[in-house]
Amino acid sequence: MKRMKTKELRGLGKEDMKNRLEELRKELIKHNAQIATGTVPKSPGQVKQTKKTIARILTILKEKKKEEKKKSSKTQEEKTSESKIKEG
């Protein structure tokens, strides 16, 4: 599987990233099973690459969640300040 760059991952939607994450986790399970049974994977570096891509996706998802939370808190602050202005 081709390594996805961080820019490419950021361009994906939330659902696409979650689907991609699920695929990568399944792939990692396959690699780990191969290693556990003693068979050599086609590319030993693939395990490391898969783990790193999973970490990238999780990081991006967490960043997006943090941004959404920050935006929602700003809108809450704006609403409360508007209501204070109307009252005062």
Short mmCIF file of C-alpha atoms in Angstrom, two decimals:
data_model
loop_
_atom_site.label_atom_id
_atom_site.label_comp_id
_atom_site.label_asym_id
_atom_site.label_seq_id
_atom_site.Cartn_x
_atom_site.Cartn_y
_atom_site.Cartn_z
CA MET A 1 0.00 0.00 0.00
CA LYS A 2 1.28 3.42 -0.96
CA ARG A 3 2.16 5.80 1.86
CA MET A 4 -0.22 8.73 2.03
CA LYS A 5 1.32 12.10 2.66
CA THR A 6 0.00 14.28 5.43
CA LYS A 7 -1.32 16.84 2.93
CA GLU A 8 -3.33 14.13 1.19
CA LEU A 9 -4.72 12.94 4.51
CA ARG A 10 -5.74 16.45 5.55
CA GLY A 11 -7.65 16.76 2.29
CA LEU A 12 -9.84 13.77 3.15
CA GLY A 13 -13.14 14.12 4.94
CA LYS A 14 -13.75 12.79 8.42
CA GLU A 15 -15.61 9.71 7.22
CA ASP A 16 -12.98 8.94 4.57
CA MET A 17 -10.25 9.15 7.20
CA LYS A 18 -12.16 6.86 9.54
CA ASN A 19 -12.64 4.33 6.72
CA ARG A 20 -8.96 4.57 5.82
CA LEU A 21 -8.05 4.09 9.48
CA GLU A 22 -10.17 0.94 9.65
CA GLU A 23 -8.50 -0.46 6.51
CA LEU A 24 -5.04 0.24 7.89
CA ARG A 25 -5.83 -1.39 11.21
CA LYS A 26 -7.01 -4.53 9.40
CA GLU A 27 -3.84 -4.50 7.34
CA LEU A 28 -1.73 -4.15 10.49
CA ILE A 29 -3.52 -7.14 12.03
CA LYS A 30 -2.64 -9.18 8.92
CA HIS A 31 1.02 -8.14 9.18
CA ASN A 32 1.15 -8.98 12.87
CA ALA A 33 -0.44 -12.37 12.20
CA GLN A 34 2.19 -13.11 9.56
CA ILE A 35 4.95 -12.20 11.98
CA ALA A 36 3.38 -14.26 14.78
CA THR A 37 3.13 -17.37 12.60
CA GLY A 38 6.74 -17.01 11.58
CA THR A 39 6.23 -16.18 7.92
CA VAL A 40 8.19 -13.26 6.61
CA PRO A 41 6.07 -10.34 5.37
CA LYS A 42 6.57 -9.26 1.76
CA SER A 43 8.03 -5.99 2.97
CA PRO A 44 9.17 -5.74 6.59
CA GLY A 45 9.09 -1.95 6.40
CA GLN A 46 5.39 -2.07 5.61
CA VAL A 47 4.50 -2.68 9.28
CA LYS A 48 6.32 0.46 10.38
CA GLN A 49 4.82 2.47 7.54
CA THR A 50 1.30 1.30 8.40
CA LYS A 51 1.75 2.22 12.06
CA LYS A 52 2.99 5.68 11.14
CA THR A 53 0.08 6.29 8.79
CA ILE A 54 -2.36 5.23 11.52
CA ALA A 55 -0.69 7.68 13.89
CA ARG A 56 -0.92 10.46 11.29
CA ILE A 57 -4.63 9.87 10.76
CA LEU A 58 -5.34 9.81 14.50
CA THR A 59 -3.37 13.03 14.95
CA ILE A 60 -5.25 14.80 12.17
CA LEU A 61 -8.62 13.61 13.51
CA LYS A 62 -7.71 14.89 16.97
CA GLU A 63 -6.62 18.26 15.52
CA LYS A 64 -9.89 18.61 13.62
CA LYS A 65 -11.88 17.73 16.73
CA LYS A 66 -9.93 20.32 18.72
CA GLU A 67 -10.60 22.99 16.06
CA GLU A 68 -14.33 22.20 16.06
CA LYS A 69 -14.42 22.46 19.83
CA LYS A 70 -12.58 25.78 19.68
CA LYS A 71 -15.00 27.13 17.07
CA SER A 72 -18.04 26.01 19.04
CA SER A 73 -16.72 27.64 22.21
CA LYS A 74 -16.16 30.89 20.29
CA THR A 75 -19.73 30.87 19.04
CA GLN A 76 -20.93 30.23 22.60
CA GLU A 77 -18.88 33.21 23.81
CA GLU A 78 -20.31 35.40 21.04
CA LYS A 79 -23.86 34.38 21.93
CA THR A 80 -23.36 35.16 25.61
CA SER A 81 -21.73 38.50 24.86
CA GLU A 82 -24.60 39.41 22.49
CA SER A 83 -27.18 38.55 25.13
CA LYS A 84 -25.31 40.68 27.69
CA ILE A 85 -25.31 43.61 25.27
CA LYS A 86 -29.05 43.24 24.66
CA GLU A 87 -29.75 43.09 28.40
CA GLY A 88 -27.50 46.00 29.31
#
